[in-house]
């Protein structure tokens, strides 16, 4: 699998995967991205011209994607509408991209026989109680709670059906929350960091006790490559890094990394349907594919992420005014 097609490769985790592949392997990469607000060509700067190509286009364009599939050995499908708040205010794009788009790609995989890996989220499983000792596993029943997570759950089920019904050579991964460089400022961690750079106090939904299971984007990328190369066809693998932190904990760690008091934040009204806790059991990935995360120290990972945003204002500053106009409150 020397020639990879990456859908959504101008977005956060997609671009991280592209950088990871080009820096750590000899593979070539083509990115297919529609360049919505979440995608940026600035995230794909300074990549080797002899191994990288960019194509602007829609994953719902069957003729385009089938032609691209035929030119590649494998496809990694990152493209998705992924912001929960956006899905609550306008769910239609989520249905189109996450369901119709994935269907279109699966039909292209069916027609060409190309190896297909589908990127998904732990949010398809719903949420856990804060004091629940359990974690999500590959056998946890789906229980999505938002238009975003519902359409991602639907896309997962489409992949499983195309494997069973049509023999498509596909795998699925469901990952916990990612953080790291090149994440859009609408997202929780970069929103807090860039607000603090601008002298704005962080804000948290509700009481800030909601828990997310964090993983650095580079660890996600290394896990996806391992699944692509060694994963069993038809299988689902959960990707995590034992990174459970409450939203309040995360904000306090960011504040400390930026030299601010740990309690220098405000609480705002909770958002509708706010999931309580996500937690990933990634033992299958460890035991079957011998994968381990590299970024074990969340505080160190946050400090490095803060430094990246401080040093790369030209990347995120154009996003900021649009995001501030769009959201009156900040939190996750």
Short mmCIF file of C-alpha atoms in Angstrom, two decimals:
data_model
loop_
_atom_site.label_atom_id
_atom_site.label_comp_id
_atom_site.label_asym_id
_atom_site.label_seq_id
_atom_site.Cartn_x
_atom_site.Cartn_y
_atom_site.Cartn_z
CA UNK A 1 0.00 0.00 0.00
CA UNK A 2 2.36 2.67 -1.26
CA UNK A 3 -0.24 5.09 -2.67
CA UNK A 4 -2.75 6.46 -0.16
CA UNK A 5 -5.82 8.58 -0.77
CA UNK A 6 -6.86 10.55 2.33
CA UNK A 7 -10.31 12.15 2.36
CA UNK A 8 -10.63 15.20 4.59
CA UNK A 9 -6.86 15.50 4.67
CA UNK A 10 -6.91 19.29 5.07
CA UNK A 11 -8.73 19.02 8.41
CA UNK A 12 -7.16 18.55 11.83
CA UNK A 13 -6.70 14.81 12.28
CA UNK A 14 -6.56 14.21 8.53
CA UNK A 15 -3.69 16.64 8.01
CA UNK A 16 -1.89 15.19 11.02
CA UNK A 17 -2.10 11.76 9.40
CA UNK A 18 -0.76 13.17 6.12
CA UNK A 19 2.22 14.75 7.89
CA UNK A 20 2.79 11.56 9.89
CA UNK A 21 2.82 9.35 6.78
CA UNK A 22 5.10 11.62 4.76
CA UNK A 23 7.52 12.07 7.68
CA UNK A 24 7.67 8.42 8.79
CA UNK A 25 7.19 6.32 5.64
CA UNK A 26 8.06 6.33 1.94
CA UNK A 27 4.40 6.29 0.89
CA UNK A 28 2.82 8.90 -1.37
CA UNK A 29 -0.39 10.69 -0.39
CA UNK A 30 -3.22 12.32 -2.30
CA UNK A 31 -5.60 14.47 -0.26
CA UNK A 32 -9.22 14.92 -1.33
CA UNK A 33 -10.87 17.76 0.56
CA UNK A 34 -13.82 20.06 -0.10
CA UNK A 35 -12.15 22.86 1.88
CA UNK A 36 -15.09 23.78 4.08
CA UNK A 37 -14.39 26.04 7.06
CA UNK A 38 -12.67 23.14 8.88
CA UNK A 39 -10.17 22.43 6.10
CA UNK A 40 -7.14 24.59 5.39
CA UNK A 41 -4.41 24.39 2.78
CA UNK A 42 -2.19 26.06 5.38
CA UNK A 43 -2.25 22.70 7.21
CA UNK A 44 -0.61 21.07 4.19
CA UNK A 45 2.26 23.48 3.62
CA UNK A 46 5.85 22.41 2.93
CA UNK A 47 5.06 18.81 2.07
CA UNK A 48 7.29 16.95 -0.45
CA UNK A 49 6.02 17.69 -3.95
CA UNK A 50 7.16 14.34 -5.30
CA UNK A 51 4.99 12.40 -2.81
CA UNK A 52 2.05 14.72 -2.14
CA UNK A 53 -0.89 15.88 -4.26
CA UNK A 54 -3.99 17.88 -3.35
CA UNK A 55 -7.40 17.54 -5.05
CA UNK A 56 -10.24 19.84 -4.11
CA UNK A 57 -13.56 18.05 -4.36
CA UNK A 58 -16.62 16.58 -2.68
CA UNK A 59 -16.73 12.99 -1.41
CA UNK A 60 -20.33 12.87 -2.68
CA UNK A 61 -19.05 13.24 -6.28
CA UNK A 62 -19.16 9.60 -7.40
CA UNK A 63 -17.30 10.09 -10.66
CA UNK A 64 -14.47 11.97 -9.00
CA UNK A 65 -13.98 9.57 -6.10
CA UNK A 66 -14.18 6.42 -8.22
CA UNK A 67 -11.48 7.79 -10.50
CA UNK A 68 -9.25 8.64 -7.55
CA UNK A 69 -9.82 5.25 -5.90
CA UNK A 70 -8.60 3.52 -9.05
CA UNK A 71 -5.28 5.38 -8.81
CA UNK A 72 -4.50 4.34 -5.22
CA UNK A 73 -3.77 1.23 -3.15
CA UNK A 74 -5.72 2.28 -0.06
CA UNK A 75 -8.13 4.98 1.13
CA UNK A 76 -8.28 6.46 4.63
CA UNK A 77 -11.60 8.23 5.14
CA UNK A 78 -11.34 11.19 7.52
CA UNK A 79 -13.79 13.54 5.80
CA UNK A 80 -16.73 14.36 8.09
CA UNK A 81 -18.81 17.09 9.59
CA UNK A 82 -17.72 16.77 13.19
CA UNK A 83 -18.75 19.66 15.44
CA UNK A 84 -21.55 18.85 17.89
CA UNK A 85 -22.77 22.44 18.28
CA UNK A 86 -23.02 22.79 14.51
CA UNK A 87 -24.99 19.56 14.26
CA UNK A 88 -27.55 20.90 16.73
CA UNK A 89 -28.05 24.17 14.85
CA UNK A 90 -27.94 22.69 11.35
CA UNK A 91 -27.97 18.89 10.98
CA UNK A 92 -28.47 18.65 7.20
CA UNK A 93 -24.76 18.86 6.22
CA UNK A 94 -24.01 16.05 8.67
CA UNK A 95 -26.47 13.74 6.95
CA UNK A 96 -25.08 14.64 3.52
CA UNK A 97 -21.37 14.33 4.30
CA UNK A 98 -21.29 11.62 6.94
CA UNK A 99 -23.93 9.32 5.43
CA UNK A 100 -24.24 10.07 1.71
CA UNK A 101 -20.51 10.80 1.44
CA UNK A 102 -19.51 7.55 3.12
CA UNK A 103 -21.97 5.63 0.94
CA UNK A 104 -20.42 7.18 -2.16
CA UNK A 105 -16.93 6.19 -1.06
CA UNK A 106 -17.99 2.64 -0.21
CA UNK A 107 -19.49 2.23 -3.67
CA UNK A 108 -16.17 3.40 -5.14
CA UNK A 109 -14.31 0.89 -2.96
CA UNK A 110 -16.74 -1.80 -4.10
CA UNK A 111 -16.13 -0.93 -7.76
CA UNK A 112 -12.33 -0.77 -7.52
CA UNK A 113 -11.46 -3.28 -4.80
CA UNK A 114 -9.32 -0.74 -2.97
CA UNK A 115 -8.48 -1.25 0.74
CA UNK A 116 -10.66 1.13 2.80
CA UNK A 117 -10.25 2.40 6.35
CA UNK A 118 -13.03 4.41 8.00
CA UNK A 119 -12.26 6.94 10.75
CA UNK A 120 -14.98 7.25 13.39
CA UNK A 121 -15.54 8.46 16.93
CA UNK A 122 -16.24 7.13 20.41
CA UNK A 123 -19.32 9.39 20.49
CA UNK A 124 -21.30 6.73 18.60
CA UNK A 125 -21.52 4.83 21.91
CA UNK A 126 -23.28 7.66 23.72
CA UNK A 127 -21.91 8.42 27.17
CA UNK A 128 -21.08 6.85 30.52
CA UNK A 129 -21.88 7.93 34.05
CA UNK A 130 -19.11 9.88 35.75
CA UNK A 131 -18.66 7.15 38.37
CA UNK A 132 -19.07 4.20 35.97
CA UNK A 133 -15.99 1.92 36.12
CA UNK A 134 -16.67 0.66 32.59
CA UNK A 135 -15.16 1.91 29.33
CA UNK A 136 -16.34 1.65 25.75
CA UNK A 137 -15.25 -1.50 23.93
CA UNK A 138 -15.76 -2.75 20.39
CA UNK A 139 -18.85 -4.58 21.69
CA UNK A 140 -20.54 -1.59 23.35
CA UNK A 141 -23.99 -1.00 21.78
CA UNK A 142 -24.37 2.19 19.79
CA UNK A 143 -26.31 4.91 21.59
CA UNK A 144 -25.58 8.24 19.84
CA UNK A 145 -27.08 11.41 21.30
CA UNK A 146 -26.57 14.14 18.68
CA UNK A 147 -27.02 14.55 14.92
CA UNK A 148 -23.23 14.38 14.62
CA UNK A 149 -22.77 11.13 16.54
CA UNK A 150 -25.91 9.62 14.96
CA UNK A 151 -24.63 10.20 11.43
CA UNK A 152 -21.21 8.83 12.37
CA UNK A 153 -22.90 5.74 13.84
CA UNK A 154 -24.83 5.36 10.59
CA UNK A 155 -21.64 5.62 8.55
CA UNK A 156 -20.01 2.91 10.67
CA UNK A 157 -22.96 0.62 10.02
CA UNK A 158 -22.74 1.30 6.29
CA UNK A 159 -19.09 0.19 6.31
CA UNK A 160 -19.96 -3.01 8.18
CA UNK A 161 -22.77 -3.76 5.74
CA UNK A 162 -20.55 -3.21 2.67
CA UNK A 163 -17.96 -5.57 4.14
CA UNK A 164 -20.50 -8.29 4.77
CA UNK A 165 -22.77 -7.79 1.77
CA UNK A 166 -20.25 -6.89 -0.93
CA UNK A 167 -16.87 -8.04 0.38
CA UNK A 168 -15.35 -4.55 0.62
CA UNK A 169 -11.92 -4.78 2.28
CA UNK A 170 -12.56 -2.31 5.10
CA UNK A 171 -11.73 -1.67 8.73
CA UNK A 172 -13.10 0.89 11.22
CA UNK A 173 -11.48 2.79 14.07
CA UNK A 174 -13.34 4.72 16.77
CA UNK A 175 -11.09 7.20 18.52
CA UNK A 176 -11.32 9.33 21.63
CA UNK A 177 -10.94 13.14 21.57
CA UNK A 178 -7.83 14.35 19.74
CA UNK A 179 -5.65 17.35 20.55
CA UNK A 180 -2.48 18.83 19.05
CA UNK A 181 -1.31 21.30 16.37
CA UNK A 182 -3.50 22.51 13.50
CA UNK A 183 -6.85 21.99 15.22
CA UNK A 184 -9.54 24.52 14.27
CA UNK A 185 -10.11 27.22 16.89
CA UNK A 186 -13.80 26.28 17.25
CA UNK A 187 -12.71 23.13 19.11
CA UNK A 188 -12.38 22.99 22.88
CA UNK A 189 -8.62 23.02 23.52
CA UNK A 190 -7.50 25.46 20.78
CA UNK A 191 -10.45 27.69 21.58
CA UNK A 192 -9.29 28.04 25.17
CA UNK A 193 -5.64 28.50 24.16
CA UNK A 194 -6.33 31.17 21.53
CA UNK A 195 -8.80 32.95 23.80
CA UNK A 196 -6.14 33.13 26.51
CA UNK A 197 -3.61 34.45 24.00
CA UNK A 198 -6.14 37.23 23.33
CA UNK A 199 -6.70 37.84 27.05
CA UNK A 200 -10.16 36.18 27.20
CA UNK A 201 -11.04 33.99 30.18
CA UNK A 202 -11.97 30.38 29.36
CA UNK A 203 -15.63 29.38 29.69
CA UNK A 204 -16.95 25.92 30.52
CA UNK A 205 -20.35 24.42 29.89
CA UNK A 206 -22.27 23.43 33.02
CA UNK A 207 -20.10 22.58 36.01
CA UNK A 208 -17.10 21.50 33.92
CA UNK A 209 -17.22 17.94 35.24
CA UNK A 210 -17.92 16.27 31.87
CA UNK A 211 -15.09 13.87 31.03
CA UNK A 212 -13.36 13.26 27.71
CA UNK A 213 -10.68 10.69 26.93
CA UNK A 214 -7.84 12.62 25.25
CA UNK A 215 -5.22 11.39 22.77
CA UNK A 216 -2.56 13.32 20.88
CA UNK A 217 -3.23 13.43 17.14
CA UNK A 218 0.17 11.87 16.36
CA UNK A 219 -0.77 8.82 18.43
CA UNK A 220 -4.06 8.58 16.56
CA UNK A 221 -2.16 8.72 13.26
CA UNK A 222 0.28 6.00 14.25
CA UNK A 223 -2.61 3.77 15.34
CA UNK A 224 -4.47 4.29 12.04
CA UNK A 225 -1.37 3.32 10.07
CA UNK A 226 -0.99 0.18 12.20
CA UNK A 227 -4.63 -0.80 11.56
CA UNK A 228 -4.31 -0.06 7.84
CA UNK A 229 -1.29 -2.32 7.53
CA UNK A 230 -2.07 -5.07 10.05
CA UNK A 231 -5.76 -4.85 10.97
CA UNK A 232 -8.13 -7.71 10.18
CA UNK A 233 -10.65 -6.93 7.44
CA UNK A 234 -14.13 -6.31 8.83
CA UNK A 235 -12.85 -5.51 12.32
CA UNK A 236 -13.34 -2.42 14.46
CA UNK A 237 -10.53 -1.10 16.66
CA UNK A 238 -10.90 1.49 19.42
CA UNK A 239 -8.05 3.99 19.71
CA UNK A 240 -7.28 5.61 23.05
CA UNK A 241 -4.47 6.60 25.36
CA UNK A 242 -5.89 6.40 28.91
CA UNK A 243 -6.34 10.17 28.82
CA UNK A 244 -9.55 10.71 30.81
CA UNK A 245 -9.79 14.29 32.03
CA UNK A 246 -12.74 16.47 33.03
CA UNK A 247 -13.19 19.63 30.99
CA UNK A 248 -12.35 21.56 34.15
CA UNK A 249 -9.10 19.60 34.54
CA UNK A 250 -8.16 20.37 30.93
CA UNK A 251 -8.78 24.10 31.33
CA UNK A 252 -6.78 24.18 34.56
CA UNK A 253 -3.85 22.41 32.84
CA UNK A 254 -4.01 24.91 29.93
CA UNK A 255 -4.12 27.84 32.35
CA UNK A 256 -1.11 26.56 34.25
CA UNK A 257 0.81 25.98 31.00
CA UNK A 258 0.14 29.62 30.11
CA UNK A 259 1.14 30.99 33.49
CA UNK A 260 -2.36 31.79 34.69
CA UNK A 261 -4.16 30.85 37.95
CA UNK A 262 -5.86 27.45 37.69
CA UNK A 263 -9.25 28.92 38.66
CA UNK A 264 -9.21 31.75 36.08
CA UNK A 265 -12.30 30.59 34.14
CA UNK A 266 -16.09 31.08 34.03
CA UNK A 267 -18.98 28.59 33.96
CA UNK A 268 -21.80 29.09 31.43
CA UNK A 269 -25.16 27.39 30.78
CA UNK A 270 -24.78 23.76 29.71
CA UNK A 271 -25.51 22.79 26.12
CA UNK A 272 -28.39 20.46 25.14
CA UNK A 273 -27.67 16.72 25.28
CA UNK A 274 -24.18 17.20 26.70
CA UNK A 275 -22.63 13.73 27.08
CA UNK A 276 -21.24 13.09 30.56
CA UNK A 277 -18.20 10.90 30.00
CA UNK A 278 -16.31 9.10 27.26
CA UNK A 279 -13.72 6.43 28.04
CA UNK A 280 -11.96 4.06 25.65
CA UNK A 281 -10.76 0.50 26.25
CA UNK A 282 -8.10 0.15 23.53
CA UNK A 283 -6.79 -3.25 24.69
CA UNK A 284 -7.76 -4.96 21.42
CA UNK A 285 -5.51 -2.60 19.48
CA UNK A 286 -2.69 -3.22 21.95
CA UNK A 287 -3.08 -6.98 22.12
CA UNK A 288 -3.75 -7.75 18.44
CA UNK A 289 -1.61 -5.13 16.71
CA UNK A 290 1.06 -4.40 19.34
CA UNK A 291 0.34 -0.65 19.41
CA UNK A 292 1.08 1.76 22.26
CA UNK A 293 0.64 5.55 22.49
CA UNK A 294 3.72 7.75 22.72
CA UNK A 295 2.23 10.81 24.43
CA UNK A 296 1.57 9.51 27.95
CA UNK A 297 2.05 12.86 29.76
CA UNK A 298 -1.04 14.95 29.01
CA UNK A 299 0.43 18.04 30.67
CA UNK A 300 3.52 17.88 28.47
CA UNK A 301 1.37 17.36 25.38
CA UNK A 302 -0.74 20.39 26.27
CA UNK A 303 2.35 22.51 26.88
CA UNK A 304 3.67 21.60 23.43
CA UNK A 305 0.26 22.35 21.89
CA UNK A 306 0.13 25.75 23.63
CA UNK A 307 3.59 26.53 22.27
CA UNK A 308 2.49 25.64 18.73
CA UNK A 309 -0.48 28.03 18.85
CA UNK A 310 1.69 30.77 20.35
CA UNK A 311 4.22 30.35 17.54
CA UNK A 312 1.74 29.96 14.66
CA UNK A 313 -0.73 32.85 14.93
CA UNK A 314 -0.66 33.27 11.15
CA UNK A 315 -2.28 29.81 10.89
CA UNK A 316 -5.18 30.30 13.32
CA UNK A 317 -5.76 34.05 13.38
CA UNK A 318 -7.88 34.08 10.16
CA UNK A 319 -10.23 31.51 11.74
CA UNK A 320 -10.70 33.43 14.94
CA UNK A 321 -12.97 36.31 13.91
CA UNK A 322 -15.36 33.94 12.13
CA UNK A 323 -15.47 31.57 15.10
CA UNK A 324 -16.06 34.38 17.58
CA UNK A 325 -18.98 35.67 15.54
CA UNK A 326 -20.46 32.20 15.35
CA UNK A 327 -20.34 31.22 19.00
CA UNK A 328 -21.49 33.39 21.87
CA UNK A 329 -20.31 30.92 24.51
CA UNK A 330 -17.30 28.68 24.77
CA UNK A 331 -17.02 25.19 26.21
CA UNK A 332 -17.45 21.50 25.55
#
